[in-house]
Amino acid sequence: MSGIKSCPKCQSNDIDTDGARGEAVCTNCGHVLEECVIVSEVQFSESAGGQSSVVGQFVPESGLSSFRSGPGYSGFSKDSREVTLSNGRRVIQHMAGLLRLVAHHVDVAQRFFQQAVQRNFIQGRKTHTVVAVCLYIVCRKQKTSHMLIDFAEVLQMDVYELGSVFLKFTKLLHIKLDPIDPSLYIHRFASMLEFGDKAQQVALTALRIVARMNRDWMITGRRPSGICGAGLLISSKMHNFKRTEAQIAQVVRICDGTLRKRLNEFDETQVSDMTVEEFHDAFKGGSSHDAAAGFRAANDQWEWDSSCAPPALKNNLQAERDKEARLKRAVAAAEKVVQEAAEGRPPGGIK
């Protein structure tokens, strides 16, 4: 405690100091001069039984931790929450090293893990599972090329179980994440398919194909792996690489049926009728940055048409057209009946 000689209120020198509570009070006017003072020295007091104990509390970086002395105690002790936070930091650093995440990602994940501990989200769940969820949230916010299945493989657990914990944690903290951009994974998957010197060109073409898929509403409501797989398969064919559906599906971690569905949906779009030269000419003014960031290149090249409408809008438009067609047929049939009645003929042309 600081050496206060007089009270600033009444100028009295009668100052009562309490080292255990860290307070200094003027006995003349009752003014509190100091409270909750943190000191660097350690003081001991002796109890009636002759045992010595420490005066005050130890204040570490993470919070308060009591100091216990006497029989059976040898010094500072950590509570269960501090032990959990310490283990969480260790697991976060280990898992981040396996997934090649930087120190900034580790720091942000530690703050998410601390919130999980404070809200008792860690109870009933393994520390490694909560740590994986915290790191995945950081990857989603920082828009890295890591997928949830990468964390599931590190933990050797079902990706759907990990996804369930992820959804519960984001709901608890009211975390809103942007939809996943499939273009984040194109370069990662392209490097795994061994395209050699043309890997950059194949990836750029795949980005443009994904951009066109986004314009045709193929990305909405679908996982990015299937979109990336379809884009890379089409791009590899355009650059004369022989890659089978099984090879692409194995790299992007989807089944062959999902990949074929994405290809069939792409076949229904107008761009599927283009030649390779027409497709590249349409993106002549675009760059890889434009194709990867927000799909601006695709949206600037074509005008909007009804074929690029969302599936729900397409279905509604088709239902309206069918309704109008049925109405026209009913009106034509009624007019025919009226005309036959005016001519004195039986309905339906019966003589």
Short mmCIF file of C-alpha atoms in Angstrom, two decimals:
data_model
loop_
_atom_site.label_atom_id
_atom_site.label_comp_id
_atom_site.label_asym_id
_atom_site.label_seq_id
_atom_site.Cartn_x
_atom_site.Cartn_y
_atom_site.Cartn_z
CA MET A 1 0.00 0.00 0.00
CA SER A 2 1.12 3.55 -0.65
CA GLY A 3 2.35 5.59 2.26
CA ILE A 4 -0.54 8.05 2.85
CA LYS A 5 0.25 10.44 5.73
CA SER A 6 -2.88 12.63 5.89
CA CYS A 7 -6.52 12.60 4.81
CA PRO A 8 -7.23 14.85 1.79
CA LYS A 9 -10.66 15.75 3.26
CA CYS A 10 -9.95 16.73 6.88
CA GLN A 11 -6.13 16.73 6.82
CA SER A 12 -6.11 14.27 9.74
CA ASN A 13 -3.14 11.98 10.23
CA ASP A 14 -5.17 9.19 11.89
CA ILE A 15 -5.22 6.68 9.02
CA ASP A 16 -6.29 3.10 9.70
CA THR A 17 -4.80 0.65 7.21
CA ASP A 18 -5.97 -2.95 6.74
CA GLY A 19 -3.45 -4.98 4.78
CA ALA A 20 -5.70 -8.05 4.54
CA ARG A 21 -8.48 -6.20 2.72
CA GLY A 22 -6.22 -3.64 1.06
CA GLU A 23 -8.02 -0.60 2.53
CA ALA A 24 -6.99 2.70 4.10
CA VAL A 25 -9.66 4.67 6.05
CA CYS A 26 -9.50 8.00 7.89
CA THR A 27 -10.65 7.42 11.49
CA ASN A 28 -11.54 11.09 11.91
CA CYS A 29 -14.04 11.63 9.05
CA GLY A 30 -14.50 8.05 7.72
CA HIS A 31 -13.22 8.85 4.22
CA VAL A 32 -11.92 5.78 2.35
CA LEU A 33 -8.54 6.67 0.96
CA GLU A 34 -7.68 3.33 -0.70
CA GLU A 35 -9.49 0.04 -1.32
CA CYS A 36 -8.75 -3.22 -3.12
CA VAL A 37 -5.09 -2.35 -3.32
CA ILE A 38 -2.91 -4.86 -5.15
CA VAL A 39 0.52 -5.31 -3.57
CA SER A 40 3.52 -7.23 -4.79
CA GLU A 41 4.76 -8.47 -1.41
CA VAL A 42 3.35 -11.48 0.44
CA GLN A 43 2.43 -11.08 4.11
CA PHE A 44 1.70 -13.83 6.64
CA SER A 45 -0.37 -13.87 9.80
CA GLU A 46 -0.42 -16.36 12.66
CA SER A 47 -3.67 -17.87 13.90
CA ALA A 48 -4.58 -18.79 17.49
CA GLY A 49 -3.48 -22.36 16.90
CA GLY A 50 -0.03 -21.26 15.81
CA GLN A 51 -0.57 -21.90 12.09
CA SER A 52 0.56 -19.29 9.57
CA SER A 53 -1.62 -18.15 6.65
CA VAL A 54 -1.24 -15.73 3.80
CA VAL A 55 -2.90 -12.30 3.98
CA GLY A 56 -4.93 -11.34 0.88
CA GLN A 57 -5.50 -13.06 -2.46
CA PHE A 58 -3.36 -13.92 -5.43
CA VAL A 59 -4.53 -12.19 -8.64
CA PRO A 60 -3.31 -14.00 -11.80
CA GLU A 61 -3.90 -12.86 -15.37
CA SER A 62 -7.02 -14.99 -15.79
CA GLY A 63 -8.74 -14.00 -12.53
CA LEU A 64 -8.76 -14.61 -8.78
CA SER A 65 -7.18 -17.71 -7.35
CA SER A 66 -6.99 -18.43 -3.65
CA PHE A 67 -3.80 -19.10 -1.74
CA ARG A 68 -3.96 -21.94 0.74
CA SER A 69 -1.36 -22.64 3.38
CA GLY A 70 -1.05 -24.87 6.40
CA PRO A 71 -1.29 -28.66 6.78
CA GLY A 72 -2.13 -30.36 3.50
CA TYR A 73 -1.57 -27.25 1.32
CA SER A 74 1.64 -26.14 -0.30
CA GLY A 75 0.72 -22.87 -2.04
CA PHE A 76 -1.48 -21.48 -4.78
CA SER A 77 -4.37 -23.66 -6.00
CA LYS A 78 -6.41 -23.36 -9.20
CA ASP A 79 -10.17 -23.76 -9.31
CA SER A 80 -11.85 -26.07 -11.83
CA ARG A 81 -12.73 -23.27 -14.25
CA GLU A 82 -9.15 -22.08 -14.48
CA VAL A 83 -7.98 -25.65 -15.08
CA THR A 84 -10.55 -26.01 -17.87
CA LEU A 85 -9.38 -22.79 -19.51
CA SER A 86 -5.77 -23.90 -19.27
CA ASN A 87 -6.53 -27.25 -20.87
CA GLY A 88 -8.60 -25.49 -23.55
CA ARG A 89 -5.71 -23.21 -24.48
CA ARG A 90 -3.41 -26.19 -24.80
CA VAL A 91 -5.87 -28.12 -26.99
CA ILE A 92 -6.54 -25.05 -29.17
CA GLN A 93 -2.84 -24.57 -29.85
CA HIS A 94 -2.38 -28.26 -30.66
CA MET A 95 -5.38 -28.44 -33.01
CA ALA A 96 -4.45 -25.14 -34.69
CA GLY A 97 -1.00 -26.53 -35.38
CA LEU A 98 -2.49 -29.62 -37.04
CA LEU A 99 -4.71 -27.48 -39.28
CA ARG A 100 -2.02 -24.85 -39.95
CA LEU A 101 -3.87 -21.94 -38.39
CA VAL A 102 -2.02 -18.77 -37.41
CA ALA A 103 -1.64 -17.22 -33.97
CA HIS A 104 -4.45 -14.73 -34.58
CA HIS A 105 -6.92 -17.57 -35.09
CA VAL A 106 -5.73 -19.16 -31.85
CA ASP A 107 -6.31 -15.95 -29.86
CA VAL A 108 -9.84 -15.48 -31.20
CA ALA A 109 -10.68 -19.15 -30.59
CA GLN A 110 -9.50 -18.83 -26.99
CA ARG A 111 -11.96 -15.99 -26.41
CA PHE A 112 -14.79 -18.10 -27.85
CA PHE A 113 -13.76 -21.00 -25.62
CA GLN A 114 -13.75 -18.72 -22.58
CA GLN A 115 -17.33 -17.72 -23.38
CA ALA A 116 -18.25 -21.39 -23.68
CA VAL A 117 -16.82 -22.03 -20.20
CA GLN A 118 -18.57 -19.01 -18.71
CA ARG A 119 -21.94 -20.15 -20.12
CA ASN A 120 -21.36 -23.76 -18.99
CA PHE A 121 -21.48 -24.98 -22.58
CA ILE A 122 -18.49 -27.20 -21.84
CA GLN A 123 -20.45 -29.32 -19.35
CA GLY A 124 -21.41 -32.70 -20.76
CA ARG A 125 -19.20 -32.24 -23.83
CA LYS A 126 -15.61 -33.10 -24.57
CA THR A 127 -13.12 -30.24 -24.55
CA HIS A 128 -11.79 -31.24 -27.97
CA THR A 129 -15.28 -30.98 -29.47
CA VAL A 130 -15.89 -27.47 -28.11
CA VAL A 131 -12.40 -26.40 -29.18
CA ALA A 132 -13.05 -27.64 -32.73
CA VAL A 133 -16.30 -25.66 -32.85
CA CYS A 134 -14.53 -22.49 -31.65
CA LEU A 135 -11.80 -22.86 -34.26
CA TYR A 136 -14.32 -23.55 -37.02
CA ILE A 137 -16.25 -20.39 -36.14
CA VAL A 138 -13.01 -18.43 -36.44
CA CYS A 139 -12.34 -20.03 -39.84
CA ARG A 140 -15.83 -19.11 -41.02
CA LYS A 141 -15.41 -15.52 -39.88
CA GLN A 142 -11.93 -15.21 -41.37
CA LYS A 143 -13.05 -17.00 -44.59
CA THR A 144 -10.30 -19.60 -44.64
CA SER A 145 -10.42 -22.76 -46.75
CA HIS A 146 -11.07 -25.07 -43.77
CA MET A 147 -14.19 -27.22 -43.74
CA LEU A 148 -16.08 -28.77 -40.85
CA ILE A 149 -15.11 -32.23 -42.05
CA ASP A 150 -11.44 -31.30 -41.56
CA PHE A 151 -12.05 -30.82 -37.84
CA ALA A 152 -14.12 -34.01 -37.71
CA GLU A 153 -11.22 -35.97 -39.19
CA VAL A 154 -8.81 -34.55 -36.62
CA LEU A 155 -11.17 -35.59 -33.82
CA GLN A 156 -12.08 -38.90 -35.51
CA MET A 157 -15.80 -38.24 -34.96
CA ASP A 158 -18.95 -37.97 -37.04
CA VAL A 159 -19.18 -34.66 -38.88
CA TYR A 160 -22.92 -34.46 -38.23
CA GLU A 161 -22.39 -34.73 -34.46
CA LEU A 162 -19.81 -31.97 -34.65
CA GLY A 163 -22.17 -29.90 -36.77
CA SER A 164 -24.90 -30.29 -34.16
CA VAL A 165 -22.61 -28.89 -31.46
CA PHE A 166 -21.62 -26.07 -33.80
CA LEU A 167 -25.26 -25.07 -34.39
CA LYS A 168 -26.06 -25.15 -30.67
CA PHE A 169 -23.04 -22.98 -29.80
CA THR A 170 -23.78 -20.38 -32.47
CA LYS A 171 -27.38 -20.25 -31.30
CA LEU A 172 -26.27 -19.81 -27.68
CA LEU A 173 -23.97 -16.88 -28.51
CA HIS A 174 -26.27 -15.48 -31.24
CA ILE A 175 -23.48 -15.70 -33.81
CA LYS A 176 -24.55 -14.91 -37.36
CA LEU A 177 -22.26 -16.30 -40.05
CA ASP A 178 -22.36 -15.53 -43.75
CA PRO A 179 -23.19 -18.36 -46.17
CA ILE A 180 -20.14 -20.33 -47.24
CA ASP A 181 -18.53 -19.09 -50.45
CA PRO A 182 -17.60 -22.14 -52.59
CA SER A 183 -14.84 -20.18 -54.32
CA LEU A 184 -12.79 -20.36 -51.09
CA TYR A 185 -12.13 -24.07 -51.70
CA ILE A 186 -11.45 -24.07 -55.45
CA HIS A 187 -7.68 -23.54 -55.23
CA ARG A 188 -7.39 -26.04 -52.39
CA PHE A 189 -9.14 -28.81 -54.34
CA ALA A 190 -7.39 -27.89 -57.61
CA SER A 191 -3.99 -28.36 -56.00
CA MET A 192 -5.03 -31.85 -54.88
CA LEU A 193 -6.03 -32.95 -58.41
CA GLU A 194 -2.48 -32.65 -59.83
CA PHE A 195 -3.06 -30.34 -62.79
CA GLY A 196 0.60 -29.38 -62.88
CA ASP A 197 1.46 -26.03 -64.47
CA LYS A 198 -2.14 -25.46 -65.52
CA ALA A 199 -3.52 -25.65 -61.98
CA GLN A 200 -4.01 -21.88 -61.86
CA GLN A 201 -5.83 -21.84 -65.22
CA VAL A 202 -8.11 -24.72 -64.24
CA ALA A 203 -8.88 -23.04 -60.92
CA LEU A 204 -9.68 -19.74 -62.64
CA THR A 205 -12.05 -21.44 -65.09
CA ALA A 206 -13.68 -23.31 -62.21
CA LEU A 207 -14.17 -20.00 -60.38
CA ARG A 208 -15.94 -18.58 -63.41
CA ILE A 209 -18.15 -21.66 -63.67
CA VAL A 210 -19.03 -21.37 -59.98
CA ALA A 211 -19.81 -17.70 -60.55
CA ARG A 212 -22.23 -18.64 -63.31
CA MET A 213 -23.78 -21.28 -61.03
CA ASN A 214 -24.32 -18.60 -58.44
CA ARG A 215 -26.16 -16.49 -61.01
CA ASP A 216 -28.36 -19.49 -61.88
CA TRP A 217 -29.21 -20.04 -58.19
CA MET A 218 -27.45 -23.39 -58.06
CA ILE A 219 -25.46 -22.46 -54.94
CA THR A 220 -28.40 -21.47 -52.77
CA GLY A 221 -29.27 -24.21 -50.28
CA ARG A 222 -26.48 -26.55 -51.38
CA ARG A 223 -23.19 -27.54 -49.79
CA PRO A 224 -20.09 -25.97 -51.33
CA SER A 225 -18.36 -29.32 -51.91
CA GLY A 226 -20.79 -30.37 -54.62
CA ILE A 227 -20.56 -26.98 -56.35
CA CYS A 228 -16.77 -27.08 -56.27
CA GLY A 229 -16.70 -30.66 -57.56
CA ALA A 230 -18.97 -29.87 -60.52
CA GLY A 231 -17.02 -26.73 -61.36
CA LEU A 232 -13.64 -28.49 -61.23
CA LEU A 233 -14.86 -31.45 -63.30
CA ILE A 234 -16.21 -29.20 -66.04
CA SER A 235 -13.09 -27.03 -65.93
CA SER A 236 -10.78 -30.06 -66.20
CA LYS A 237 -12.66 -31.24 -69.30
CA MET A 238 -12.37 -27.76 -70.83
CA HIS A 239 -8.58 -27.89 -70.34
CA ASN A 240 -8.30 -31.43 -71.75
CA PHE A 241 -7.64 -33.19 -68.43
CA LYS A 242 -9.11 -36.64 -67.95
CA ARG A 243 -10.57 -36.63 -64.46
CA THR A 244 -13.36 -39.03 -63.60
CA GLU A 245 -16.34 -38.30 -61.40
CA ALA A 246 -14.99 -40.74 -58.82
CA GLN A 247 -11.66 -38.88 -58.61
CA ILE A 248 -13.37 -35.51 -58.17
CA ALA A 249 -15.81 -36.90 -55.61
CA GLN A 250 -12.98 -38.40 -53.58
CA VAL A 251 -11.11 -35.08 -53.43
CA VAL A 252 -14.09 -32.89 -52.54
CA ARG A 253 -15.49 -35.59 -50.21
CA ILE A 254 -18.93 -36.16 -51.67
CA CYS A 255 -20.62 -39.17 -53.25
CA ASP A 256 -20.89 -39.70 -57.00
CA GLY A 257 -24.65 -39.21 -56.92
CA THR A 258 -24.36 -35.70 -55.47
CA LEU A 259 -21.83 -34.74 -58.12
CA ARG A 260 -24.08 -36.02 -60.90
CA LYS A 261 -27.00 -34.03 -59.52
CA ARG A 262 -24.97 -30.82 -59.68
CA LEU A 263 -23.91 -31.65 -63.23
CA ASN A 264 -27.51 -32.31 -64.29
CA GLU A 265 -28.59 -29.00 -62.78
CA PHE A 266 -25.80 -27.21 -64.63
CA ASP A 267 -26.88 -28.90 -67.85
CA GLU A 268 -30.25 -27.15 -67.56
CA THR A 269 -28.66 -23.67 -67.62
CA GLN A 270 -27.99 -21.61 -70.74
CA VAL A 271 -24.24 -21.55 -70.23
CA SER A 272 -24.08 -25.32 -70.75
CA ASP A 273 -24.92 -24.73 -74.43
CA MET A 274 -21.86 -22.49 -74.92
CA THR A 275 -18.66 -23.64 -76.50
CA VAL A 276 -15.34 -23.30 -74.69
CA GLU A 277 -14.41 -20.24 -76.78
CA GLU A 278 -17.77 -18.56 -76.15
CA PHE A 279 -17.45 -19.17 -72.43
CA HIS A 280 -13.95 -17.65 -72.24
CA ASP A 281 -15.01 -14.69 -74.41
CA ALA A 282 -17.86 -13.95 -72.02
CA PHE A 283 -15.34 -13.60 -69.18
CA LYS A 284 -12.69 -11.83 -71.23
CA GLY A 285 -12.78 -8.71 -69.05
CA GLY A 286 -12.91 -10.56 -65.76
CA SER A 287 -10.04 -11.48 -63.43
CA SER A 288 -9.52 -14.22 -60.88
CA HIS A 289 -10.12 -11.72 -58.10
CA ASP A 290 -13.47 -10.74 -59.58
CA ALA A 291 -14.46 -14.37 -59.97
CA ALA A 292 -13.49 -15.30 -56.44
CA ALA A 293 -14.80 -12.26 -54.54
CA GLY A 294 -18.56 -12.03 -54.65
CA PHE A 295 -18.90 -13.39 -58.20
CA ARG A 296 -18.90 -9.87 -59.64
CA ALA A 297 -17.45 -10.96 -62.98
CA ALA A 298 -20.41 -13.22 -63.76
CA ASN A 299 -23.05 -10.78 -62.68
CA ASP A 300 -21.61 -8.03 -64.88
CA GLN A 301 -21.45 -10.06 -68.08
CA TRP A 302 -25.08 -11.08 -68.63
CA GLU A 303 -28.45 -9.42 -68.30
CA TRP A 304 -31.03 -11.02 -66.03
CA ASP A 305 -33.54 -13.33 -67.69
CA SER A 306 -36.27 -15.66 -66.46
CA SER A 307 -34.07 -18.73 -66.89
CA CYS A 308 -31.85 -17.43 -64.07
CA ALA A 309 -34.76 -17.06 -61.63
CA PRO A 310 -34.75 -18.95 -58.33
CA PRO A 311 -36.26 -22.44 -58.45
CA ALA A 312 -39.29 -21.36 -56.40
CA LEU A 313 -39.97 -18.48 -58.81
CA LYS A 314 -39.55 -20.79 -61.79
CA ASN A 315 -42.07 -23.22 -60.33
CA ASN A 316 -44.55 -20.41 -59.67
CA LEU A 317 -44.15 -19.05 -63.19
CA GLN A 318 -44.66 -22.52 -64.64
CA ALA A 319 -47.76 -23.04 -62.45
CA GLU A 320 -49.20 -19.73 -63.68
CA ARG A 321 -48.53 -20.66 -67.31
CA ASP A 322 -50.23 -24.04 -66.81
CA LYS A 323 -53.19 -22.33 -65.17
CA GLU A 324 -53.53 -19.87 -68.06
CA ALA A 325 -53.34 -22.73 -70.56
CA ARG A 326 -56.11 -24.66 -68.78
CA LEU A 327 -58.23 -21.49 -68.64
CA LYS A 328 -57.78 -20.90 -72.37
CA ARG A 329 -58.78 -24.49 -73.16
CA ALA A 330 -61.88 -24.16 -70.96
CA VAL A 331 -62.87 -20.87 -72.63
CA ALA A 332 -62.34 -22.34 -76.10
CA ALA A 333 -64.48 -25.36 -75.22
CA ALA A 334 -67.27 -23.13 -73.86
CA GLU A 335 -67.20 -20.92 -76.96
CA LYS A 336 -67.42 -24.00 -79.15
CA VAL A 337 -70.48 -25.23 -77.26
CA VAL A 338 -72.19 -21.83 -77.59
CA GLN A 339 -71.42 -21.69 -81.30
CA GLU A 340 -72.79 -25.19 -81.91
CA ALA A 341 -75.93 -24.35 -79.95
CA ALA A 342 -76.46 -21.20 -82.05
CA GLU A 343 -76.12 -23.24 -85.24
CA GLY A 344 -78.64 -25.81 -84.01
CA ARG A 345 -76.13 -28.61 -83.81
CA PRO A 346 -75.90 -30.97 -80.82
CA PRO A 347 -72.98 -30.31 -78.43
CA GLY A 348 -69.74 -32.07 -79.28
CA GLY A 349 -70.53 -32.32 -83.01
CA ILE A 350 -73.05 -35.22 -82.60
CA LYS A 351 -75.55 -35.33 -85.48
#
